[in-house]
Amino acid sequence: MGYPKKSALAVLRNHGAALLLPLPALVLIAAPLAAMTFLSFSSARFPSWPWPGWDVAWYRQLLSNEALRGSLLRSVLVGVSAAAASLSLGFPAGYWLARLPEKAGVRLLLLLTVPAVVPFILFGLSFLEFSRMLRIDRTLLAVSLGHIVVFCPIVTALCYHRCRQLDTLLEDAAREFGASEWRILGEIVGGQIWKSLLAAFLVVFVMSWDEFIIAWFVSGFEKTYPVFVRNALESTMSPEIHAAGVVVALCCCGLALLSIRLLTSFRKWNGQ
Amino acid sequence: MNSLGRRTWIWVGAGYSAFQLVLFGAPLLLLLRTSLRRYELGIPGEFGTSNFQFILSSTFPAALVRSLTLGTFVSLLTLLLSLIAVEGIFRLRRPRLRIAILTSCAVAFFGGMIPRTFAFEYLLSDQGPMRGSWQSLLPGGSSLLYTRAGVVIAYLPILLPLCIVVIYIARAAVPYALVEAARDLGATGWQTHTKVVLPTMQPGLIVGFLLSFLSVVGDTIVVDLVGGSRIYTAANQIFDQAKIDDWGNAAAEAVVLLVCVLLFIGVSVWAIQRSLR
């Protein structure tokens, strides 16, 4: 059903009371993002009020800061490898769980989701010892591996839910015609849920990109972006960090928006 | 699925389970081993329970209680604000407006935690634009930075996006026929909400609470940046001990925190299953 186009004032008049309820939460969510954006354009090095004036100098400095750019690149590398590996492991596992009897599938899924919900500080500390044993401690490989362990269950859960919605008739037909299980997974199942797979990849990439504590424990001198920012905050208060925060937030929000568009359709969100 | 296909999927399942068991279970076992070992200047020594005896007589029990209390309080507040927000979003008649608000919430979740918290520090401080508001609101005329209230407020922008989405999904799953039946039987709006809508949303409420609680209990960033040295949680104590290579005590504290967290997850899963029956 189509809705007639109305002005912003008319929308406010019709939805005024309903819009007031989420307002406190929305203001709280937007406040730090807005403050970060304003501070990145501040002409003063230290945050102050009244407003000292506008400047884009921190964005210019950001482009010439090699250490920061290096950390951003390392984060991209870790994020892409963690997301790709999580997808390669999580997709077959999600499909396998979805084709088990419902009760067994749900119970196993709950059990396999534990790594994603246990506080990362506990896993980070324990994974440091484990990576030392494997002789990969203080490397980006260790960071990627740690992220795969904690973010893979998210992909598995997403794939499980999408695969449960699929009709198994197509898979059975392909099996009857002699298709191998991997071909069924790739062409029949993957072909139907590719948007969800792409969304899962993006979600893991963005989460891995922003993950601090596991990376802090196992990254050593090859610091990822959140570790670099956290360490920088201990020694300096440069608005360059706000500028980098704005750029990264824009990229992450863009990717998150894309994954939401892929994961959901208009009808699913509207609560019908 | 034929026998060959079944065998393939048995291998896939076994492989994935083994992967998680080895890469998640083995580090936890190593953590347990480290917690039972004495460390002198970062060098491992004899096995024993001295680390546990030490942490129980240190500031850790108080920090753990503070973590659990803070986690519970922040999660309840997040849940309450999310419920209010979701009720408002649900009452919007234009689906596009609902989607716009929900998408903004979901997207904000990925906005980068450290820079956002660092920026929020400015809003809570004496140097920020809210200085006048805090001074008139607070009895001492000071800012909210480095106070418990400040830490609680600083967690909300981080937890609210995820909690709102979880609660919305739970609210959308409440069958409208149930609400209509309650109204037809003469229930008021409040009665419908408390006796029909909220009990039906129970699994979603538990998940929202659990995710918020675990995020707070395991977090070191917000407490460190906004709480300063005045608020010290269990996660911060573990983090600080790891910084000075006090691995034995850090591991012992991590094991105690892990037991608390697993107990909490277990109770939550039991509560979810009970509410689904």
Coordinates of C-alpha atoms in Angstrom, one line a residue:
Chain A
M1 CA 0.0 0.0 0.0
G2 CA 1.4 3.4 -0.9
Y3 CA 1.6 6.3 1.6
P4 CA 0.9 9.8 0.4
K5 CA 4.0 12.1 0.7
K6 CA 3.7 14.6 3.6
S7 CA 5.8 17.4 4.8
A8 CA 8.2 17.0 7.8
L9 CA 5.8 19.2 9.9
A10 CA 2.8 17.0 9.0
V11 CA 4.8 13.9 9.9
L12 CA 5.7 15.5 13.3
R13 CA 2.1 16.4 13.9
N14 CA 0.8 12.9 13.1
H15 CA 3.6 11.1 15.0
G16 CA 4.5 13.6 17.6
A17 CA 3.7 11.5 20.7
A18 CA 5.1 8.4 19.3
L19 CA 8.3 10.2 18.2
L20 CA 8.8 11.6 21.7
L21 CA 9.2 8.1 23.2
P22 CA 12.4 7.1 21.3
L23 CA 13.8 10.6 21.5
P24 CA 15.9 10.2 24.7
A25 CA 17.5 7.0 23.3
L26 CA 18.1 8.6 19.9
V27 CA 19.7 11.7 21.5
L28 CA 22.0 9.5 23.6
I29 CA 23.0 7.4 20.5
A30 CA 23.7 10.5 18.4
A31 CA 25.4 12.6 21.0
P32 CA 28.9 11.0 20.9
L33 CA 28.9 10.8 17.1
A34 CA 27.9 14.5 16.9
A35 CA 30.6 15.5 19.5
M36 CA 33.2 13.5 17.6
T37 CA 32.4 15.2 14.3
F38 CA 32.4 18.7 15.9
L39 CA 35.7 18.0 17.7
S40 CA 37.4 16.8 14.5
F41 CA 36.7 20.3 13.0
S42 CA 37.9 22.2 16.1
S43 CA 40.8 24.6 15.6
A44 CA 42.0 24.0 19.2
R45 CA 44.1 21.1 20.2
F46 CA 42.3 20.6 23.5
P47 CA 38.5 20.4 23.7
S48 CA 37.1 23.7 25.0
W49 CA 33.9 25.7 25.2
P50 CA 33.0 28.4 23.9
W51 CA 33.8 27.0 20.5
P52 CA 37.3 28.0 19.4
G53 CA 36.6 27.9 15.7
W54 CA 36.5 25.6 12.7
D55 CA 39.5 24.0 11.0
V56 CA 40.2 21.0 8.8
A57 CA 43.9 20.8 9.8
W58 CA 43.4 17.5 11.7
Y59 CA 42.1 15.8 8.6
R60 CA 45.2 17.1 6.7
Q61 CA 47.4 15.7 9.5
L62 CA 45.6 12.4 9.4
L63 CA 46.6 12.0 5.8
S64 CA 50.3 12.5 6.7
N65 CA 50.3 10.3 9.8
E66 CA 52.0 7.1 8.6
A67 CA 51.6 5.2 11.9
L68 CA 47.9 5.8 11.9
R69 CA 47.5 4.9 8.2
G70 CA 49.6 1.7 8.9
S71 CA 47.2 0.7 11.8
L72 CA 44.2 1.3 9.5
L73 CA 45.7 -0.9 6.9
R74 CA 46.5 -3.7 9.4
S75 CA 42.9 -3.5 10.7
V76 CA 41.6 -3.9 7.1
L77 CA 43.9 -6.9 6.6
V78 CA 42.7 -8.5 9.9
G79 CA 39.1 -7.7 9.2
V80 CA 39.1 -9.1 5.6
S81 CA 40.9 -12.3 6.6
A82 CA 38.8 -12.8 9.7
A83 CA 35.6 -12.2 7.7
A84 CA 36.6 -14.5 4.9
A85 CA 37.6 -17.3 7.2
S86 CA 34.5 -16.9 9.4
L87 CA 32.4 -17.1 6.3
S88 CA 34.2 -20.2 4.9
L89 CA 33.7 -22.0 8.2
G90 CA 30.4 -20.5 9.4
F91 CA 28.4 -21.1 6.2
P92 CA 28.8 -24.9 6.0
A93 CA 28.4 -25.1 9.8
G94 CA 25.2 -23.0 9.7
Y95 CA 23.8 -25.2 6.9
W96 CA 24.7 -28.4 8.7
L97 CA 23.0 -27.1 11.9
A98 CA 19.9 -26.0 9.9
R99 CA 19.5 -29.5 8.4
L100 CA 19.7 -31.3 11.8
P101 CA 16.4 -32.0 13.7
E102 CA 15.3 -28.6 15.1
K103 CA 15.8 -29.3 18.8
A104 CA 19.4 -30.7 18.3
G105 CA 20.2 -27.9 15.9
V106 CA 19.1 -25.1 18.3
R107 CA 21.0 -26.7 21.3
L108 CA 24.2 -27.2 19.3
L109 CA 23.9 -23.6 17.9
L110 CA 23.5 -22.2 21.5
L111 CA 26.6 -24.2 22.6
L112 CA 28.7 -23.1 19.6
T113 CA 27.6 -19.4 20.1
V114 CA 29.3 -19.3 23.6
P115 CA 32.7 -17.9 22.2
A116 CA 30.8 -14.9 20.8
V117 CA 29.2 -13.9 24.1
V118 CA 32.0 -14.6 26.6
P119 CA 33.7 -11.2 27.5
F120 CA 36.5 -10.7 25.1
I121 CA 39.0 -9.8 27.9
L122 CA 38.7 -13.4 29.2
F123 CA 39.2 -14.9 25.7
G124 CA 42.0 -12.4 24.9
L125 CA 44.0 -13.2 28.0
S126 CA 43.6 -17.0 27.4
F127 CA 44.3 -16.7 23.7
L128 CA 47.6 -14.9 24.3
E129 CA 48.9 -18.0 26.2
F130 CA 47.6 -20.2 23.4
S131 CA 49.2 -18.1 20.6
R132 CA 52.5 -18.3 22.5
M133 CA 52.2 -22.1 22.5
L134 CA 51.6 -22.0 18.7
R135 CA 54.5 -19.5 18.4
I136 CA 52.3 -17.0 16.6
D137 CA 52.0 -14.5 19.5
R138 CA 52.4 -10.8 18.7
T139 CA 51.5 -11.3 15.1
L140 CA 48.5 -10.2 12.9
L141 CA 47.8 -13.9 12.3
A142 CA 47.1 -14.4 16.0
V143 CA 44.7 -11.4 15.9
S144 CA 42.9 -12.8 12.9
L145 CA 42.7 -16.3 14.4
G146 CA 41.3 -14.8 17.7
H147 CA 38.7 -12.8 15.7
I148 CA 37.7 -15.9 13.7
V149 CA 37.0 -17.9 16.9
V150 CA 34.8 -15.2 18.4
F151 CA 33.0 -13.9 15.2
C152 CA 32.5 -17.2 13.4
P153 CA 29.5 -18.1 15.6
I154 CA 27.8 -14.9 14.4
V155 CA 28.1 -16.1 10.8
T156 CA 27.0 -19.6 11.8
A157 CA 23.9 -18.2 13.5
L158 CA 23.0 -15.9 10.6
C159 CA 23.4 -18.8 8.1
Y160 CA 21.5 -21.1 10.3
H161 CA 18.5 -18.8 10.4
R162 CA 18.6 -18.2 6.6
C163 CA 19.0 -21.9 5.7
R164 CA 16.1 -22.8 8.0
Q165 CA 13.9 -20.5 5.8
L166 CA 14.8 -22.3 2.6
D167 CA 12.8 -25.0 0.9
T168 CA 14.7 -28.3 1.0
L169 CA 13.0 -29.6 -2.2
L170 CA 15.6 -27.9 -4.5
E171 CA 18.5 -29.5 -2.6
D172 CA 16.8 -32.9 -2.7
A173 CA 16.2 -32.5 -6.4
A174 CA 19.9 -31.6 -7.0
R175 CA 20.9 -34.6 -4.9
E176 CA 18.7 -36.9 -7.0
F177 CA 20.4 -35.5 -10.2
G178 CA 23.8 -36.5 -8.7
A179 CA 25.1 -33.1 -7.5
S180 CA 27.8 -33.3 -4.8
E181 CA 27.1 -31.9 -1.3
W182 CA 29.6 -29.1 -1.9
R183 CA 28.0 -28.2 -5.2
I184 CA 24.6 -28.1 -3.5
L185 CA 26.0 -25.9 -0.8
G186 CA 27.7 -23.5 -3.2
E187 CA 25.2 -23.3 -6.1
I188 CA 21.8 -24.2 -4.6
V189 CA 22.0 -22.9 -1.0
G190 CA 24.7 -20.2 -1.7
G191 CA 22.8 -19.0 -4.8
Q192 CA 19.7 -18.4 -2.7
I193 CA 21.3 -16.7 0.3
W194 CA 24.2 -14.9 -1.2
K195 CA 23.0 -11.5 0.1
S196 CA 22.9 -12.8 3.6
L197 CA 26.4 -14.3 3.2
L198 CA 27.7 -10.9 1.9
A199 CA 26.0 -9.2 4.8
A200 CA 27.5 -11.7 7.3
F201 CA 30.9 -10.9 5.8
L202 CA 30.5 -7.2 6.2
V203 CA 29.2 -7.5 9.8
V204 CA 32.2 -9.6 10.8
F205 CA 34.6 -7.2 9.0
V206 CA 33.2 -4.2 10.8
M207 CA 33.2 -6.0 14.2
S208 CA 36.7 -7.3 13.7
W209 CA 37.8 -3.8 12.6
D210 CA 36.6 -2.2 15.8
E211 CA 37.6 -5.0 18.2
F212 CA 40.2 -3.8 20.8
I213 CA 40.8 -6.1 23.6
I214 CA 41.8 -9.4 21.8
A215 CA 44.0 -7.3 19.5
W216 CA 45.6 -5.5 22.4
F217 CA 46.6 -8.9 24.0
V218 CA 48.0 -10.6 20.9
S219 CA 49.0 -7.8 18.4
G220 CA 52.4 -6.8 19.8
F221 CA 54.1 -4.1 17.7
E222 CA 51.8 -4.6 14.8
K223 CA 49.0 -2.6 16.2
T224 CA 45.6 -2.5 14.7
Y225 CA 43.5 0.7 14.5
P226 CA 41.7 0.4 17.9
V227 CA 44.9 -0.5 19.7
F228 CA 46.7 2.4 18.1
V229 CA 43.9 4.8 19.1
R230 CA 43.8 3.5 22.7
N231 CA 47.5 3.8 23.1
A232 CA 47.5 7.3 21.5
L233 CA 44.9 8.4 24.0
E234 CA 47.3 7.5 26.9
S235 CA 50.0 9.8 25.6
T236 CA 48.3 12.6 23.5
M237 CA 44.9 14.3 23.1
S238 CA 45.1 15.1 19.4
P239 CA 41.8 15.9 17.6
E240 CA 43.4 13.8 14.8
I241 CA 41.8 10.8 16.7
H242 CA 38.4 12.4 16.3
A243 CA 39.1 13.0 12.6
A244 CA 40.1 9.4 12.2
G245 CA 37.1 8.3 14.2
V246 CA 34.8 10.3 11.9
V247 CA 36.3 8.7 8.8
V248 CA 36.2 5.2 10.2
A249 CA 32.7 5.7 11.6
L250 CA 31.5 6.8 8.1
C251 CA 33.1 3.8 6.5
C252 CA 31.8 1.3 9.1
C253 CA 28.3 2.9 9.1
G254 CA 28.3 2.7 5.3
L255 CA 29.2 -1.0 5.4
A256 CA 26.7 -1.7 8.2
L257 CA 24.0 0.1 6.2
L258 CA 24.8 -2.0 3.2
S259 CA 24.7 -5.2 5.2
I260 CA 21.3 -4.3 6.8
R261 CA 19.9 -3.6 3.3
L262 CA 21.1 -7.0 2.2
L263 CA 19.9 -8.8 5.3
T264 CA 16.4 -7.4 5.5
S265 CA 13.7 -6.4 3.2
F266 CA 11.3 -3.6 3.7
R267 CA 8.5 -5.9 4.8
K268 CA 10.5 -7.7 7.5
W269 CA 11.2 -4.5 9.4
N270 CA 7.7 -3.2 9.6
G271 CA 6.6 -5.5 12.4
Q272 CA 3.7 -7.1 10.6
Chain B
M1 CA 20.2 -36.9 2.2
N2 CA 21.9 -40.1 1.1
S3 CA 24.6 -41.9 3.1
L4 CA 27.5 -40.2 1.2
G5 CA 25.9 -36.8 1.8
R6 CA 25.3 -37.6 5.5
R7 CA 28.9 -38.6 5.9
T8 CA 30.1 -35.2 4.3
W9 CA 27.9 -33.3 6.8
I10 CA 29.1 -35.4 9.7
W11 CA 32.6 -34.4 8.8
V12 CA 31.7 -30.7 8.4
G13 CA 29.9 -30.7 11.8
A14 CA 32.7 -32.6 13.5
G15 CA 35.4 -30.3 12.0
Y16 CA 33.6 -27.1 13.0
S17 CA 32.9 -28.3 16.5
A18 CA 36.6 -29.5 16.8
F19 CA 37.8 -26.1 15.5
Q20 CA 35.7 -24.2 18.2
L21 CA 36.7 -26.7 20.9
V22 CA 40.4 -26.5 20.2
L23 CA 40.6 -22.8 19.6
F24 CA 38.2 -21.7 22.3
G25 CA 38.4 -24.6 24.8
A26 CA 42.2 -25.1 24.8
P27 CA 43.0 -21.4 25.6
L28 CA 40.5 -21.5 28.5
L29 CA 42.3 -24.6 29.8
L30 CA 45.6 -22.8 29.5
L31 CA 44.1 -19.9 31.4
L32 CA 43.1 -22.3 34.2
R33 CA 46.7 -23.7 34.2
T34 CA 48.1 -20.2 34.4
S35 CA 45.8 -19.3 37.2
L36 CA 47.2 -22.2 39.2
R37 CA 50.8 -21.1 38.7
R38 CA 52.9 -18.6 40.7
Y39 CA 54.7 -16.0 38.6
E40 CA 57.7 -14.1 39.8
L41 CA 58.5 -11.1 37.6
G42 CA 56.7 -12.7 34.7
I43 CA 58.6 -16.0 35.0
P44 CA 56.4 -19.1 35.7
G45 CA 57.1 -20.9 39.0
E46 CA 55.4 -23.6 41.1
F47 CA 51.8 -24.7 40.9
G48 CA 49.4 -24.0 43.7
T49 CA 46.3 -22.0 44.8
S50 CA 48.3 -19.0 46.0
N51 CA 47.0 -16.8 43.2
F52 CA 43.4 -17.4 44.3
Q53 CA 44.2 -16.9 47.9
F54 CA 45.9 -13.6 47.0
I55 CA 43.1 -12.2 44.8
L56 CA 40.5 -13.1 47.4
S57 CA 42.3 -11.0 50.0
S58 CA 43.0 -8.2 47.5
T59 CA 40.7 -5.5 46.1
F60 CA 39.4 -8.0 43.5
P61 CA 36.2 -9.2 45.3
A62 CA 35.1 -5.5 45.7
A63 CA 35.9 -4.9 42.0
L64 CA 34.0 -7.9 41.0
V65 CA 30.9 -6.9 43.0
R66 CA 31.3 -3.4 41.5
S67 CA 31.4 -4.9 38.0
L68 CA 28.3 -7.1 38.5
T69 CA 26.4 -4.2 40.2
L70 CA 27.3 -1.8 37.4
G71 CA 26.5 -4.4 34.8
T72 CA 23.1 -5.1 36.3
F73 CA 22.2 -1.4 36.8
V74 CA 23.4 -0.3 33.3
S75 CA 21.6 -3.2 31.6
L76 CA 18.3 -2.5 33.4
L77 CA 18.5 1.1 32.5
T78 CA 19.3 0.2 28.9
L79 CA 16.4 -2.2 28.8
L80 CA 14.0 0.4 30.2
L81 CA 15.1 3.1 27.7
S82 CA 14.9 0.5 24.9
L83 CA 11.4 -0.6 25.8
I84 CA 10.2 3.0 25.9
A85 CA 11.9 3.7 22.5
V86 CA 10.6 0.5 20.9
E87 CA 7.1 1.3 22.1
G88 CA 7.3 4.7 20.4
I89 CA 8.8 3.2 17.2
F90 CA 6.1 0.6 17.2
R91 CA 3.4 3.2 17.4
L92 CA 4.6 5.1 14.3
R93 CA 2.1 4.5 11.5
R94 CA 4.6 5.0 8.7
P95 CA 6.7 1.9 8.2
R96 CA 9.4 3.9 6.4
L97 CA 9.9 6.1 9.5
R98 CA 10.2 2.9 11.6
I99 CA 12.8 1.5 9.3
A100 CA 14.7 4.8 9.2
I101 CA 14.9 4.9 13.1
L102 CA 15.8 1.2 13.4
T103 CA 18.4 1.4 10.7
S104 CA 20.0 4.4 12.3
C105 CA 20.2 2.5 15.6
A106 CA 21.7 -0.6 14.0
V107 CA 24.2 1.5 12.0
A108 CA 25.2 3.5 15.1
F109 CA 26.3 0.3 16.8
F110 CA 29.2 0.0 14.3
G111 CA 30.3 3.6 14.8
G112 CA 33.6 2.8 16.6
M113 CA 33.6 2.4 20.4
I114 CA 36.8 4.1 21.4
P115 CA 36.5 7.3 19.4
R116 CA 32.8 7.6 20.4
T117 CA 33.6 7.2 24.1
F118 CA 36.5 9.6 23.9
A119 CA 34.1 12.2 22.3
F120 CA 31.5 11.5 25.0
E121 CA 34.1 12.4 27.6
Y122 CA 34.0 16.0 26.2
L123 CA 30.3 16.2 26.7
L124 CA 30.5 15.0 30.3
S125 CA 33.6 17.2 31.2
D126 CA 34.0 20.7 32.6
Q127 CA 35.3 21.9 29.2
G128 CA 32.2 20.8 27.2
P129 CA 29.0 22.6 26.1
M130 CA 27.0 20.8 28.8
R131 CA 29.1 22.3 31.6
G132 CA 26.3 24.6 32.7
S133 CA 23.7 21.8 32.7
W134 CA 25.8 19.5 34.9
Q135 CA 26.7 22.3 37.2
S136 CA 23.1 23.2 37.8
L137 CA 21.9 19.6 38.0
L138 CA 24.6 18.2 40.3
P139 CA 24.8 19.2 44.0
G140 CA 28.6 19.8 44.0
G141 CA 28.4 21.9 40.9
S142 CA 31.0 19.6 39.2
S143 CA 31.0 17.7 35.9
L144 CA 29.8 14.1 35.4
L145 CA 33.3 13.0 34.2
Y146 CA 35.0 10.5 36.6
T147 CA 31.7 9.8 38.4
R148 CA 29.6 6.6 38.6
A149 CA 26.7 8.4 37.0
G150 CA 29.0 9.5 34.1
V151 CA 30.1 5.9 33.5
V152 CA 26.5 4.7 33.5
I153 CA 25.5 7.5 31.0
A154 CA 28.5 6.8 28.8
Y155 CA 27.5 3.1 28.4
L156 CA 24.1 4.0 27.1
P157 CA 25.1 5.2 23.6
I158 CA 27.1 2.0 23.1
L159 CA 24.5 -0.5 24.4
L160 CA 21.2 1.2 23.2
P161 CA 21.6 0.5 19.5
L162 CA 21.9 -3.2 19.9
C163 CA 19.3 -3.5 22.7
I164 CA 16.7 -1.5 20.7
V165 CA 17.0 -3.8 17.7
V166 CA 16.8 -6.9 19.9
I167 CA 13.7 -5.5 21.8
Y168 CA 12.1 -4.4 18.6
I169 CA 12.4 -7.9 17.1
A170 CA 10.9 -9.3 20.3
R171 CA 8.0 -6.7 20.2
A172 CA 7.3 -7.5 16.6
A173 CA 7.0 -11.2 17.4
V174 CA 4.1 -10.5 19.8
P175 CA 0.9 -11.8 18.0
Y176 CA -1.5 -8.9 17.5
A177 CA -4.4 -11.3 18.1
L178 CA -3.3 -11.6 21.7
V179 CA -3.3 -7.8 22.2
E180 CA -6.7 -7.5 20.5
A181 CA -8.1 -10.4 22.7
A182 CA -6.9 -8.6 25.8
R183 CA -8.5 -5.4 24.7
D184 CA -11.8 -7.1 23.8
L185 CA -11.9 -8.7 27.3
G186 CA -11.7 -5.2 28.8
A187 CA -8.0 -4.8 29.7
T188 CA -6.7 -1.3 29.9
G189 CA -3.6 -0.3 27.8
W190 CA -1.3 -0.7 30.9
Q191 CA -2.8 -4.1 31.8
T192 CA -2.4 -5.3 28.2
H193 CA 1.2 -4.2 28.3
T194 CA 2.2 -5.6 31.6
K195 CA 0.2 -8.9 31.4
V196 CA 0.2 -9.7 27.7
V197 CA 2.9 -7.9 25.8
L198 CA 5.8 -7.9 28.2
P199 CA 5.5 -11.6 29.3
T200 CA 5.4 -12.6 25.6
M201 CA 8.5 -10.6 24.9
Q202 CA 10.4 -12.3 27.8
P203 CA 13.0 -14.2 25.7
G204 CA 13.9 -11.0 23.9
L205 CA 14.1 -9.0 27.1
I206 CA 16.5 -11.7 28.6
V207 CA 18.7 -11.6 25.5
G208 CA 18.8 -7.8 25.5
F209 CA 19.7 -7.8 29.2
L210 CA 22.3 -10.5 28.8
L211 CA 24.1 -8.8 25.8
S212 CA 24.2 -5.5 27.7
F213 CA 25.4 -7.1 30.9
L214 CA 28.2 -9.1 29.3
S215 CA 29.3 -6.0 27.4
V216 CA 29.6 -4.0 30.6
V217 CA 31.2 -6.8 32.6
G218 CA 33.9 -7.4 30.0
D219 CA 34.6 -3.8 29.1
T220 CA 37.7 -1.8 30.0
I221 CA 37.3 1.2 27.7
V222 CA 34.4 3.2 29.1
V223 CA 35.3 2.7 32.7
D224 CA 38.9 3.7 32.0
L225 CA 38.1 6.8 29.9
V226 CA 35.1 8.1 31.7
G227 CA 35.5 6.6 35.2
G228 CA 39.2 7.4 35.5
S229 CA 40.8 6.0 38.6
R230 CA 37.7 6.4 40.7
I231 CA 35.8 3.5 39.3
Y232 CA 37.7 0.3 39.1
T233 CA 36.0 -2.9 37.8
A234 CA 37.1 -6.5 37.6
A235 CA 37.9 -6.3 33.9
N236 CA 40.1 -3.2 34.5
Q237 CA 41.9 -5.0 37.3
I238 CA 42.6 -8.0 35.0
F239 CA 43.8 -5.6 32.2
D240 CA 46.1 -3.7 34.6
Q241 CA 47.6 -6.9 35.9
A242 CA 48.3 -8.1 32.4
K243 CA 50.0 -4.8 31.6
I244 CA 52.5 -5.4 34.4
D245 CA 53.0 -9.1 33.4
D246 CA 51.3 -10.4 36.6
W247 CA 49.9 -13.3 34.6
G248 CA 49.1 -15.6 37.5
N249 CA 46.8 -13.2 39.3
A250 CA 45.3 -11.9 36.1
A251 CA 44.5 -15.5 35.1
A252 CA 43.0 -16.3 38.5
E253 CA 40.8 -13.2 38.4
A254 CA 39.8 -14.1 34.8
V255 CA 38.8 -17.6 35.9
V256 CA 36.6 -16.2 38.7
L257 CA 35.0 -13.7 36.3
L258 CA 34.5 -16.5 33.7
V259 CA 32.7 -18.7 36.3
C260 CA 30.4 -15.8 37.1
V261 CA 29.7 -15.1 33.4
L262 CA 29.1 -18.8 32.6
L263 CA 26.7 -19.0 35.5
F264 CA 24.9 -15.9 34.3
I265 CA 24.7 -17.3 30.7
G266 CA 23.4 -20.7 32.0
V267 CA 20.7 -19.0 34.1
S268 CA 19.7 -16.8 31.2
V269 CA 19.5 -19.8 28.7
W270 CA 17.4 -21.7 31.3
A271 CA 15.1 -18.7 31.7
I272 CA 14.7 -18.3 27.9
Q273 CA 13.9 -22.0 27.5
R274 CA 11.4 -21.8 30.4
S275 CA 9.7 -18.7 28.9
L276 CA 9.4 -20.5 25.5
R277 CA 7.6 -23.5 27.0

